[in-house]
Tab-separated table of C-alpha atoms in Angstrom:
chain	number	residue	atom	x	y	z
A	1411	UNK	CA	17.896	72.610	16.092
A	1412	UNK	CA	14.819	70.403	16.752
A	1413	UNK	CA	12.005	72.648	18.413
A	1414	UNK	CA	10.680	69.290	19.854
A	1415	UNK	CA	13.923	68.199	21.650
A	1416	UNK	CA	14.399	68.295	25.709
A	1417	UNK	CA	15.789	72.078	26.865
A	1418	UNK	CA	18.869	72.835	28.173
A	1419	UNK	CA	16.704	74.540	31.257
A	1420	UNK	CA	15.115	71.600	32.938
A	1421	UNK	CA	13.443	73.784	35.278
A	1422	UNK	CA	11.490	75.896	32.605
A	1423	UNK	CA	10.438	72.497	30.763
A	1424	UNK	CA	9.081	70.676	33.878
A	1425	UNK	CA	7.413	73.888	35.439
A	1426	UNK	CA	3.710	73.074	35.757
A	1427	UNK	CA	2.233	76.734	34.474
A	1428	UNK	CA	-0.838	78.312	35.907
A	1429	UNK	CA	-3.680	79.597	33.722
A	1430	UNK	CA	-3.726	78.944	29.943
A	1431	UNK	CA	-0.752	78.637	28.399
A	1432	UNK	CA	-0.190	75.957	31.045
A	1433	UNK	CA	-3.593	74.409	29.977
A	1434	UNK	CA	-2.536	74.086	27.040
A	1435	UNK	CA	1.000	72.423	27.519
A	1436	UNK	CA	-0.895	70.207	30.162
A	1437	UNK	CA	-3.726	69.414	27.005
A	1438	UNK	CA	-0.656	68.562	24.553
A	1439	UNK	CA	1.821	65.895	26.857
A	1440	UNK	CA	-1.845	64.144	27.552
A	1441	UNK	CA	-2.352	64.084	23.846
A	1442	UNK	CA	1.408	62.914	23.387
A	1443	UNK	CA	2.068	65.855	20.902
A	1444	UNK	CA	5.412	67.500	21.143
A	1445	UNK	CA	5.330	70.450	23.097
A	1446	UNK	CA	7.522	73.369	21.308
A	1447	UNK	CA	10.323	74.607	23.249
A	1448	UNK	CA	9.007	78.465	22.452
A	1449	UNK	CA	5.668	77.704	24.402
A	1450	UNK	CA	8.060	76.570	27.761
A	1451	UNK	CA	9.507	79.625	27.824
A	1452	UNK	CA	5.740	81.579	27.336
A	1453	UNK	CA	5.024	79.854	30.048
A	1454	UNK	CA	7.841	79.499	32.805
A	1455	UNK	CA	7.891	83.629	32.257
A	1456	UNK	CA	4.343	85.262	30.995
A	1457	UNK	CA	5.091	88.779	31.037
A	1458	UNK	CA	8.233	88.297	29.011
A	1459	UNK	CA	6.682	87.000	26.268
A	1460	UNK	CA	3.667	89.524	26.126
A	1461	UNK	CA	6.086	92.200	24.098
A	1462	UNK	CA	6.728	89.109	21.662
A	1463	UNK	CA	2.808	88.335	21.218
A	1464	UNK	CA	2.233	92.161	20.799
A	1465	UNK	CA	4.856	92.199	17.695
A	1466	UNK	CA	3.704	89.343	16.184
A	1467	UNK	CA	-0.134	90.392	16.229
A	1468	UNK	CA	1.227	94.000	14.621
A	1469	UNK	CA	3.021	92.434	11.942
A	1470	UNK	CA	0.521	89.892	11.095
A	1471	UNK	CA	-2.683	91.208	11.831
A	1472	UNK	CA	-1.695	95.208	11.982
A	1473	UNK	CA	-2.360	97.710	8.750
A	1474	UNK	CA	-0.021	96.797	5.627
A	1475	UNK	CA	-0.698	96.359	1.609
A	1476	UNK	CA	-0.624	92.870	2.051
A	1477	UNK	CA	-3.746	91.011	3.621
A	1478	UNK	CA	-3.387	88.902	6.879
A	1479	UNK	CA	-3.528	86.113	4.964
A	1480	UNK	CA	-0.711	86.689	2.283
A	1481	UNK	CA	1.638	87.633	5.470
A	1482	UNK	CA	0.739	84.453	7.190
A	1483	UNK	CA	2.010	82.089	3.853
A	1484	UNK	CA	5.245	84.577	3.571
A	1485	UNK	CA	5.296	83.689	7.045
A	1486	UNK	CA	4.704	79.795	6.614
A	1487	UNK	CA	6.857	79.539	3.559
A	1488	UNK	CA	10.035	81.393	5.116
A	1489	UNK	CA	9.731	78.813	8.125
A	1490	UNK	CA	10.053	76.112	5.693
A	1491	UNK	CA	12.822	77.210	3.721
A	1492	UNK	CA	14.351	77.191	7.346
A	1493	UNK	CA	13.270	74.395	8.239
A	1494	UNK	CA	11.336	76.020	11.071
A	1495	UNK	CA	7.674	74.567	12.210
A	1496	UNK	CA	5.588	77.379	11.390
């Protein structure tokens, strides 16, 4: 599945967001970079994706044997292998 293709929900995709996250979708389209599917749905919903942010800071940034760093290239190289943008 292309991250960059038109949703199924039209009305998360066109919803003009308030505050940053909408900032920055509005910043992107003007650019004419692809806006990921992911950050519609951040948007169109905010406090749904908090709980999502929170994990990903823990497991990235949160105490572990491995430094921030190494966890961000497992992170980059496993999206690859998937063909996932990272």
């Amino acid at each position: 599945m292309d991250p960059f293709e038109p949703m199924y929900l039209k009305d998360v995709e066109s919803f003009d967001a308030p505050g940053e996250m909408g900032d920055r979708i509005r910043a992107m389209k003007t650019a004419g970079i692809p806006v990921p599917q992911l950050l519609h749905l951040f948007a169109y919903k905010p406090d749904r994706s908090i709980p999502l942010g929170q994990f990903t800071q823990a497991v990235l940034r949160g105490p572990s044997p491995l430094s921030p760093g190494m966890r961000e290239l497992i992170a980059a190289f496993t999206s690859r292998h998937n063909q996932c943008l990272f």
